[in-house]
Coordinates of C-alpha atoms in Angstrom, one line a residue:
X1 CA 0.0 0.0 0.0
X2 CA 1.4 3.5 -0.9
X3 CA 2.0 5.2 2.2
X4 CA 3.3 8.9 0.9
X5 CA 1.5 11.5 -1.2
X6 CA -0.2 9.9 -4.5
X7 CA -0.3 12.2 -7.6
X8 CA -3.0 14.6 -8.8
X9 CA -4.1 12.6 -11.7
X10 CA -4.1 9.5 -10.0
X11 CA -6.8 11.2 -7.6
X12 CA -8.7 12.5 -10.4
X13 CA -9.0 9.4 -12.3
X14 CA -10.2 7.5 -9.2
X15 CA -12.8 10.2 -8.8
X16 CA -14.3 10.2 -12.2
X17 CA -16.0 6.7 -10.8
X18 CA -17.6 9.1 -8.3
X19 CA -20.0 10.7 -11.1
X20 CA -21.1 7.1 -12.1
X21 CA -21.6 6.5 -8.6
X22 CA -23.5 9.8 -7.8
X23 CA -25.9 9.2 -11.1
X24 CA -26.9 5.8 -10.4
X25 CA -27.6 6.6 -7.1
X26 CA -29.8 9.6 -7.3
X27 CA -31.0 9.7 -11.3
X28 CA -34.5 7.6 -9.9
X29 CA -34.8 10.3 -7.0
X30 CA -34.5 13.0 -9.7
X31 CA -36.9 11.9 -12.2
X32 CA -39.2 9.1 -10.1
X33 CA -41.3 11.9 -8.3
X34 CA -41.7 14.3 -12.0
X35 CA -42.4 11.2 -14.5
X36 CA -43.9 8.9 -12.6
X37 CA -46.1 10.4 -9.9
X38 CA -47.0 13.4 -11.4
X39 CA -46.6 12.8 -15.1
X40 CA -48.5 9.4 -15.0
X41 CA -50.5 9.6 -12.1
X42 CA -49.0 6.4 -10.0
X43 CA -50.0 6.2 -6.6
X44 CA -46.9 7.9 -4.8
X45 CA -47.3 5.1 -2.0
X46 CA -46.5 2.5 -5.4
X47 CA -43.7 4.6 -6.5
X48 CA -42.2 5.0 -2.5
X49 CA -42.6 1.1 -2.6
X50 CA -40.8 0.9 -6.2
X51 CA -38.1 2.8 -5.1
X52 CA -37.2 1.3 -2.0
X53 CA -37.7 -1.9 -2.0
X54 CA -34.8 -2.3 -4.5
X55 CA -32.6 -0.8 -2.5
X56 CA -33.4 -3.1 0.4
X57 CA -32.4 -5.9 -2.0
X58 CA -29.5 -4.0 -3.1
X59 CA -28.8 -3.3 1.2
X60 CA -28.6 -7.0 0.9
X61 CA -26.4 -7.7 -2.1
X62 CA -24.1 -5.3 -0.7
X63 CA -21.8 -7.7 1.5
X64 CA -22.2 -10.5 -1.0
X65 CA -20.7 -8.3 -3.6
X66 CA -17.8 -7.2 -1.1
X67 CA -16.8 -10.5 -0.2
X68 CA -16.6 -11.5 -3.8
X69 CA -14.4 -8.7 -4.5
X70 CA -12.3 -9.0 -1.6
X71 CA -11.5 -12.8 -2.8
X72 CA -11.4 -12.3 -6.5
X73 CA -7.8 -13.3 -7.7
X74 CA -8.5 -11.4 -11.8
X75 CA -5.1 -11.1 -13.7
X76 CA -6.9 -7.3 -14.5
X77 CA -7.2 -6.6 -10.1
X78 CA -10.1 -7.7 -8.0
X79 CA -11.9 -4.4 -8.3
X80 CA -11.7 -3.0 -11.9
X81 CA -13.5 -6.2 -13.5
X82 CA -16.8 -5.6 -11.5
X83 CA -16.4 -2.2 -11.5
X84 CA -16.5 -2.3 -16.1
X85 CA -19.4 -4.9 -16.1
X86 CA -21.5 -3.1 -13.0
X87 CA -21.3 0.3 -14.8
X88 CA -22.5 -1.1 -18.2
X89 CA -25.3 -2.9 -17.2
X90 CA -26.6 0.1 -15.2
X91 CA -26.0 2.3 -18.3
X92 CA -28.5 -0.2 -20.4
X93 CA -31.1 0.2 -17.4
X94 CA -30.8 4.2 -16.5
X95 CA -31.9 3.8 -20.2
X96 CA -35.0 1.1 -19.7
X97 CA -35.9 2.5 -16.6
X98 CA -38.2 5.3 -18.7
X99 CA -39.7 3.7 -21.2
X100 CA -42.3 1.9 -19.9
X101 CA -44.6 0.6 -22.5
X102 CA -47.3 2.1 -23.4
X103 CA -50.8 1.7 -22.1
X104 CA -49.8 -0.1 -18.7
X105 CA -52.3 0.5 -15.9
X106 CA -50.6 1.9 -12.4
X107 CA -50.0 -0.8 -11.0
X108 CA -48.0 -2.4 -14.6
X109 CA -46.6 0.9 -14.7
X110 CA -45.5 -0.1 -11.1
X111 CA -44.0 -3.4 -11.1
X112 CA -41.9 -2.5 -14.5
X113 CA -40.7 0.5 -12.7
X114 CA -40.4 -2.2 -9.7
X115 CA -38.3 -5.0 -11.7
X116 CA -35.8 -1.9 -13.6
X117 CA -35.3 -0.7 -10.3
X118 CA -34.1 -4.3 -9.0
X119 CA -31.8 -5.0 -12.3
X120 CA -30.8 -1.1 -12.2
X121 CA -29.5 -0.8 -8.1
X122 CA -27.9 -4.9 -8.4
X123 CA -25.8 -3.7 -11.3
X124 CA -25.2 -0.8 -9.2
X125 CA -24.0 -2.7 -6.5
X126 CA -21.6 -4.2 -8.9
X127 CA -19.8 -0.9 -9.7
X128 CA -20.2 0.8 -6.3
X129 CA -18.4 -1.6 -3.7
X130 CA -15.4 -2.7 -5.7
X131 CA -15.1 1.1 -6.5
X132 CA -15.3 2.4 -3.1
X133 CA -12.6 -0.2 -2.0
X134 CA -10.4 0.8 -4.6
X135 CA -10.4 4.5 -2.8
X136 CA -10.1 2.9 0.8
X137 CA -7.0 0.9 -0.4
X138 CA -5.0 3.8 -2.3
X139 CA -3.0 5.3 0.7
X140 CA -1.8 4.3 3.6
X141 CA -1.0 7.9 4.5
X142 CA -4.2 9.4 7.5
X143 CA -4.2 12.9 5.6
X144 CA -4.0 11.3 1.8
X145 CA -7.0 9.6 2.9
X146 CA -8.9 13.1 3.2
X147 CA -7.4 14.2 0.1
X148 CA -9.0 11.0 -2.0
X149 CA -11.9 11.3 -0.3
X150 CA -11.7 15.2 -1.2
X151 CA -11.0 14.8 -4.8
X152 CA -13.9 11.8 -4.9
X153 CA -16.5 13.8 -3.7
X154 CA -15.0 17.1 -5.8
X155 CA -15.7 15.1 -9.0
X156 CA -19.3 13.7 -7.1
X157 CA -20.3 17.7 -7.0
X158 CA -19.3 18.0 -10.5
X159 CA -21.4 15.4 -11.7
X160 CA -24.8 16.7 -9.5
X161 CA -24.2 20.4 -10.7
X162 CA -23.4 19.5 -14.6
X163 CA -25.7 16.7 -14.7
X164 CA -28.3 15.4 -12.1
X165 CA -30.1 19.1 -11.3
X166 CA -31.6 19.9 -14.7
X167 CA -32.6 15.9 -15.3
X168 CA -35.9 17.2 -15.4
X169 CA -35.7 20.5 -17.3
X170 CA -34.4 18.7 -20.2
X171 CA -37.3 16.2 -20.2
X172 CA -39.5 19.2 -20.1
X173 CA -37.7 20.9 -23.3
X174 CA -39.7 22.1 -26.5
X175 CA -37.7 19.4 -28.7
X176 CA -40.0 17.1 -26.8
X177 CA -43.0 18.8 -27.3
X178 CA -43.4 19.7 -23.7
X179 CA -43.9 16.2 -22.7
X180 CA -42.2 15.2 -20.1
X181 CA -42.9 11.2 -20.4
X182 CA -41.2 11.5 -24.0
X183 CA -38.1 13.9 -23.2
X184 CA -37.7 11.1 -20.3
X185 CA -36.7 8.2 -22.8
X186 CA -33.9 10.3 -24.2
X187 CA -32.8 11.9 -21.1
X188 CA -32.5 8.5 -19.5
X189 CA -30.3 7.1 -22.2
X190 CA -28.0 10.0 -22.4
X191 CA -27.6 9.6 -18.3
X192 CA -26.9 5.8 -19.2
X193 CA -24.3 6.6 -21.7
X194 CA -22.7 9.0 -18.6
X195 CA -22.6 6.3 -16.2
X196 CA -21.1 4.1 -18.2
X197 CA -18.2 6.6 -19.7
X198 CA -16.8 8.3 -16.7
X199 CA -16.6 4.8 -15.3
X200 CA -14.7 3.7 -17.8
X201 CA -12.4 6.6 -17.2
X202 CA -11.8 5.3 -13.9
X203 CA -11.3 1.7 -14.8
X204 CA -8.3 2.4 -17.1
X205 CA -6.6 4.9 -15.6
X206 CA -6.8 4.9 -11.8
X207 CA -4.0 2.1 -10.2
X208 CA -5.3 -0.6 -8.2
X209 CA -3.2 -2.2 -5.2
X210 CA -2.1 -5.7 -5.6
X211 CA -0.4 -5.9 -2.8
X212 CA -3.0 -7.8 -0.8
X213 CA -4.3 -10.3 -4.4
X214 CA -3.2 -13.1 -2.5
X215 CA -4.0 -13.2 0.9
X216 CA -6.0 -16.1 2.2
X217 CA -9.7 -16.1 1.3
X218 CA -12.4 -15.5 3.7
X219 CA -15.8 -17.2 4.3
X220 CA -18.9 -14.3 3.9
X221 CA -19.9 -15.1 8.0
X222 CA -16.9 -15.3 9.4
X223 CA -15.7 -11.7 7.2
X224 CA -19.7 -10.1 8.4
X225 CA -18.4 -11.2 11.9
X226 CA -15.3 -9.6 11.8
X227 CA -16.9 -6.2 10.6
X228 CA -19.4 -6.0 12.8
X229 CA -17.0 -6.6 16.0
X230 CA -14.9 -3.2 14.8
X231 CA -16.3 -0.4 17.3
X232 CA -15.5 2.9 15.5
X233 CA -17.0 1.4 12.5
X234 CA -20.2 0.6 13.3
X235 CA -19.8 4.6 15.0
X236 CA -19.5 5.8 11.3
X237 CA -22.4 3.7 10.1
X238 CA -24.5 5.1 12.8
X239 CA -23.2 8.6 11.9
X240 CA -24.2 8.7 7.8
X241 CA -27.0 6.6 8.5
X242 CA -28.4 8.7 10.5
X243 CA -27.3 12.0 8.5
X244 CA -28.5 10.7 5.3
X245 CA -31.9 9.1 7.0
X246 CA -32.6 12.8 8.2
X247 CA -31.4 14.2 4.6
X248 CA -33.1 11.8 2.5
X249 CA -36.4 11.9 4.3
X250 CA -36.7 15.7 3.6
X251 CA -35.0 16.0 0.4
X252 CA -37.6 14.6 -2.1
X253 CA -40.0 17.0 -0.6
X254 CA -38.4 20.0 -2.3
X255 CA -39.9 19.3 -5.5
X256 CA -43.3 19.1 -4.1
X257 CA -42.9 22.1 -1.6
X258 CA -42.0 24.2 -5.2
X259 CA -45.2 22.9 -6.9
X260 CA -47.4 23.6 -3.8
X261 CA -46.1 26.6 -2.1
X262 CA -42.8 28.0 -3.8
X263 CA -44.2 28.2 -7.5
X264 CA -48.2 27.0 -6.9
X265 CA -49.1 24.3 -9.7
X266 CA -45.9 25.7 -12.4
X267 CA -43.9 22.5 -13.7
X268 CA -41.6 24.5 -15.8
X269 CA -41.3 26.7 -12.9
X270 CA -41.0 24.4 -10.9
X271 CA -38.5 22.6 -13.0
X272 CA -36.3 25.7 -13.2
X273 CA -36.0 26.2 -10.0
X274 CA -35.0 22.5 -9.0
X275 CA -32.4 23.1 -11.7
X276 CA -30.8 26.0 -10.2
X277 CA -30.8 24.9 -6.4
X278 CA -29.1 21.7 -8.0
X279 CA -26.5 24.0 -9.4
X280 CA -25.9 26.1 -6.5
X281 CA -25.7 22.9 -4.7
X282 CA -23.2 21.3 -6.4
X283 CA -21.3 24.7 -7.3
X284 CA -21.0 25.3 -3.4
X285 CA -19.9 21.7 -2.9
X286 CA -16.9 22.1 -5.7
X287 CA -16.0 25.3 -3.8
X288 CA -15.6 24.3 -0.8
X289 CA -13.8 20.8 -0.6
X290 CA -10.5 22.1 -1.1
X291 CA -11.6 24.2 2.0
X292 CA -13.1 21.3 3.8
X293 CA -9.9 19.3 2.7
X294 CA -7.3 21.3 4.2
X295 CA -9.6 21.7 7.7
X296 CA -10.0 18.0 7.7
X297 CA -6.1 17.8 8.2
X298 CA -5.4 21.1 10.0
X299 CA -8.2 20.6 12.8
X300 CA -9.2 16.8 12.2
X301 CA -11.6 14.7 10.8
X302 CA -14.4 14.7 13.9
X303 CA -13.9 18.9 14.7
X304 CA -14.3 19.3 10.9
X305 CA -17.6 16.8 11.1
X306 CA -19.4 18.2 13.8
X307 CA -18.8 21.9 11.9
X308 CA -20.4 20.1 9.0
X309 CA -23.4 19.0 11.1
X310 CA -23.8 22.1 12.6
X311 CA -24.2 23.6 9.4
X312 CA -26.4 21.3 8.0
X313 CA -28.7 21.8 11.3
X314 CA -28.5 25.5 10.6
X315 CA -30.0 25.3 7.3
X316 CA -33.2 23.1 7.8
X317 CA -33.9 25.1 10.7
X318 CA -33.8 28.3 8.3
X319 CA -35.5 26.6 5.5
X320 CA -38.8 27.9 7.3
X321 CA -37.9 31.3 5.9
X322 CA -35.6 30.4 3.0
X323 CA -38.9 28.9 1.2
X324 CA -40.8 32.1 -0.1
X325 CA -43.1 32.8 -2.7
X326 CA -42.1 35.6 -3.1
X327 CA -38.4 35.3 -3.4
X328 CA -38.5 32.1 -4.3
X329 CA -34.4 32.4 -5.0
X330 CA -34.2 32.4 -1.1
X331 CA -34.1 28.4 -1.5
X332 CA -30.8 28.6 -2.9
X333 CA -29.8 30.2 0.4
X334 CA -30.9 26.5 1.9
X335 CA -28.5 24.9 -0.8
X336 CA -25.5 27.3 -0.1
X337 CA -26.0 26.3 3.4
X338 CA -26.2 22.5 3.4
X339 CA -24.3 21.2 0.4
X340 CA -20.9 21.7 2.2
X341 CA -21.9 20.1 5.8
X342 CA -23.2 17.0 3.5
X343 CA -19.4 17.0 1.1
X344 CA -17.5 17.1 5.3
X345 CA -20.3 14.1 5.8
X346 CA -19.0 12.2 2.7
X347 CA -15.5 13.3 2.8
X348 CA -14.4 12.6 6.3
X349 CA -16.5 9.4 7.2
X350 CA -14.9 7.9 4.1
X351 CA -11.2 8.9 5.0
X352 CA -12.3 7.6 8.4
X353 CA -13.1 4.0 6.7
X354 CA -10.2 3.9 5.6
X355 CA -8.6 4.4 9.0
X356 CA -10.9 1.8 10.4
X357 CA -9.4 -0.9 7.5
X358 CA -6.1 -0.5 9.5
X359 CA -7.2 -0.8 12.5
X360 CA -8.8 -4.3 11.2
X361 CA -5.9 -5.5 9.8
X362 CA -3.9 -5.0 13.1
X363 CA -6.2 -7.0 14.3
X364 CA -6.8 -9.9 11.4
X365 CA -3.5 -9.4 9.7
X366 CA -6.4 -8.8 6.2
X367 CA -7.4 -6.2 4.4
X368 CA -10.7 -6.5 3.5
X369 CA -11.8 -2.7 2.6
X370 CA -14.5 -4.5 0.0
X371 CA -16.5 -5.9 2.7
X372 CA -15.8 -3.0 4.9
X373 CA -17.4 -0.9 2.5
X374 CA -20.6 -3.3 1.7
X375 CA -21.3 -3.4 5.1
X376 CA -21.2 0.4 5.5
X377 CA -23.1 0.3 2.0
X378 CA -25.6 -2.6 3.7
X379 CA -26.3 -0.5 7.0
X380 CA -27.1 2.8 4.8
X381 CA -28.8 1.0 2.0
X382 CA -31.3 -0.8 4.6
X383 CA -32.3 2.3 6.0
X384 CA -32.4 4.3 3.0
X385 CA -34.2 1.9 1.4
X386 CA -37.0 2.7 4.9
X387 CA -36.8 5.9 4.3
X388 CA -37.6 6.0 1.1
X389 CA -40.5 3.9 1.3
X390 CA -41.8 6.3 4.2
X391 CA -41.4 9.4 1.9
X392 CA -44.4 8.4 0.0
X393 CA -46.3 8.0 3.0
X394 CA -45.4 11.1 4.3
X395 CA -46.3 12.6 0.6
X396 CA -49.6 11.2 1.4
X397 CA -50.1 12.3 5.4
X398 CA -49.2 15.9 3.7
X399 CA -52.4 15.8 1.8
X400 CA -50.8 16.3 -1.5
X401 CA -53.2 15.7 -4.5
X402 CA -50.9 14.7 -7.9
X403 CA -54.7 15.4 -9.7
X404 CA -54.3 19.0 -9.0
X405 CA -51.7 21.7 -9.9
X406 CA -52.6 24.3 -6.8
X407 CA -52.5 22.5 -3.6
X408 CA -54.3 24.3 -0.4
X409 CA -52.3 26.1 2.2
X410 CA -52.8 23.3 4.8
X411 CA -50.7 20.9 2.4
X412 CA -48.2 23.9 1.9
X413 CA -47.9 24.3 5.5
X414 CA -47.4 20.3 6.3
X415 CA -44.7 20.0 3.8
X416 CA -42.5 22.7 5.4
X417 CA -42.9 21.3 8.5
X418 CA -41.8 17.5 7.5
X419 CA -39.3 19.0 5.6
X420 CA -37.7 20.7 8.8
X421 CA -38.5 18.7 11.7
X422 CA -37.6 15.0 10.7
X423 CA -34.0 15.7 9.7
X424 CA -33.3 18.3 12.9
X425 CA -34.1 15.7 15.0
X426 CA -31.9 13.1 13.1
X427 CA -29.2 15.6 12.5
X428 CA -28.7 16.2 16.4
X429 CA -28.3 12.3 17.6
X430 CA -25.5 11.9 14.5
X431 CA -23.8 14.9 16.3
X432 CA -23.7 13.2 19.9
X433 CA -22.0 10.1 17.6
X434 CA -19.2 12.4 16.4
X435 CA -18.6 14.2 19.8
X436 CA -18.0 10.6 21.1
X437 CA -16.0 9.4 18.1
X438 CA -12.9 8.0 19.7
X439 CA -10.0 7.1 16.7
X440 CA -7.9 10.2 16.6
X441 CA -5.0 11.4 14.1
X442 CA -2.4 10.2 17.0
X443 CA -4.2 6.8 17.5
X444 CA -4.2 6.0 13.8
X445 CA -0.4 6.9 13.3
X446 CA 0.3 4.6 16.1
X447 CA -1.6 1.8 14.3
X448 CA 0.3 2.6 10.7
X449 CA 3.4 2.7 12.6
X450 CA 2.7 -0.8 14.1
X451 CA 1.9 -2.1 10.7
X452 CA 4.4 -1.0 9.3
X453 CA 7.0 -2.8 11.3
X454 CA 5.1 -6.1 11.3
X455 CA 5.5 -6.3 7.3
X456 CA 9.3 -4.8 8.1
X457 CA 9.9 -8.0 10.5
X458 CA 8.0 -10.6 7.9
X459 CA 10.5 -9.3 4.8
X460 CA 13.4 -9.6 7.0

């Protein structure tokens, strides 16, 4: 494993994986809402259930797929094989996942947007856990770590500002005739053909370790056993699980509060606006890693977390003013304000599963950052995949009518408040976790340093 300062490009070609990665994981929250539930009238309840229960199977999948990886002995690596296949079999489904055939009832239209979704997340799967091992594995260095991770989730904002916000604008373009189901078919493929291309990009030109190819192979129990016996892990899990519970709860509302109370019963409105806080979102994200970066190392990855937090706290509480009808521009306020708490959420948790991989092999004398990283990808997956099946319910306690352009004021007013309340309440437990967080810069360099003079004693 290198352990000194890897080279720009070699950072940037690992993160090009990260706008694959990003694409497939939020493309069906982009367009699911706009095509499905309001442009074809499905049941949101169906299209909750559609959308969640494949990531529950994909929760599942997750540790299978890391423990394949982890024992996979390709002449090519054990990660850049999967990582090829994964990303072209999701580009074929981004594309499917929109064309449903014509003439299906709701509940056809639901289980073909049900069995895509499946197919779509598995071959997602795939791609994502090899590739988030590959990052884990790069550097051996505790600071190099946060710079990866920096760069990954650099290219990840790139991707959602370029890319995922005006996903819906361009389905809503005149070239389509104003038909959103329509523009969708094309607009999906063109995604596809993304995920598929910046993955590749990644697969030929980032450098895997081999260091580890032939370490002894370990049995899927025993390697969940070991993972789930590692303390400050399952403190990181409990951290982004709970972060992105609170986030992802809230999150698909925004479209919904813009057609009920920010821009009453205006799609292309609507869409517009969705499009810019998108860009602001990711435009503050790309600003502000290299800024998030160098506090990770100058004050540490948990002080630099709980600032994140804080921030991200900050905002939903001031999204009660932020969303205005009047000035509906206000919401990109909300953007500014959380998009860099959520880039020190993804940043720092990541660089700290990478310190947690050392820790475990000081312990197992393996490294086994695949399964490390399907288990994180399991824990977040399963309750994702809760939350997102409770987001249509929540739609529906709301009162929200998709029949209807101009929603009452009662609906308005129950938005904003799920939309604030739910993640707060998250937010503050995944702060108590960080406080508590207990491996520090000095701890980890005391765990490379014995590492590094057990492999010293085996070459002697």
């Amino acid at each position: 494993m290198n352990s000194g300062q890897l080279k720009t490009t070699t950072k940037i070609s690992y993160g090009f994986g990260a706008i694959s990665d990003v694409i497939m994981a939020n493309i069906i929250f982009q367009l699911s809402g706009p095509i499905y539930v309001q442009g074809l009238h499905v049941s949101p309840v169906l299209i909750g259930l559609a959308v969640s229960i494949p990531r529950l199977w994909d929760a599942f999948t997750d540790p299978i797929m890391g423990n394949i990886s982890d024992n996979s002995r390709f002449k090519w690596g054990r990660r850049k094989p999967f990582m090829f296949w994964g990303s072209l079999a999701a580009g074929i489904l981004c594309a499917l996942m929109w064309m449903p055939p014509t003439g299906l009832s709701q509940y056809g239209l639901f289980a073909y947007f049900l069995l895509i979704s499946i197919l779509f997340f598995t071959a997602y799967t795939v791609f994502s856990v090899p590739f988030n091992a590959l990052g884990y594995e790069m550097t051996g260095d505790y600071d190099q770590r946060t710079s990866v991770m920096s760069y990954k989730t650099l290219m990840m904002n790139i991707g959602s500002v370029l890319l995922l916000p005006w996903a819906f604008k361009l389905c809503t373009l005149d070239i389509f005739g104003g038909d959103e189901i329509v523009g969708a078919r094309y607009v999906g493929t063109l995604f596809g053909i993304m995920i598929f291309a910046a993955a590749v990009l990644t697969v030929l030109f980032s450098k895997e370790n081999v260091e580890y190819a032939a370490q002894p192979k370990i049995k899927l129990l025993d390697a969940f056993k070991y993972t789930l016996s590692n303390k400050p892990f399952l403190s990181i899990n409990v951290i982004i699980l709970v972060t992105l519970t609170g986030v992802f709860l809230a999150f698909p509302l925004l479209f919904y509060i813009n057609m009920a109370y920010i821009c009453p019963g205006d799609k292309a409105l609507t869409a517009t606006w969705t499009g810019w806080y998108g860009t602001v979102y990711g435009t503050a994200g790309i600003i502000l890693v290299p800024v998030i970066n160098y506090f990770g190392q100058k004050l540490g990855k948990r002080k630099t977390l709980l600032a994140g937090l804080f921030i991200i706290i900050m905002g939903f509480i001031s999204s009660w003013w932020l969303f205005n009808p009047d000035a509906p521009y206000l919401q990109l306020v909300f953007a500014f304000l959380v998009s860099p708490g959520l880039s020190c959420v993804f940043i720092l948790t990541s660089s700290m599963m990478a310190d947690v991989c050392d820790l475990d092999e000081l312990k197992t004398g393996l490294r086994r950052e695949g399964m490390f990283g399907a288990v994180f990808g399991f824990l977040i997956k399963l309750g994702l995949s809760l939350t997102l099946g409770l987001s249509g319910f929540i739609l529906e306690w709301t009162g929200y009518n998709t029949e209807i352009n101009v929603q009452s004021d009662t609906v308005s007013k129950n938005l904003r408040i799920m939309f604030a309340l739910l993640p707060i309440a998250l937010l503050v437990i995944s702060f108590i976790v960080v406080w508590n967080y207990s491996l520090t810069k000095e701890r980890m360099l005391e765990v490379r340093k014995l590492l590094d003079d057990k492999k010293a004693d085996h070459i002697i």
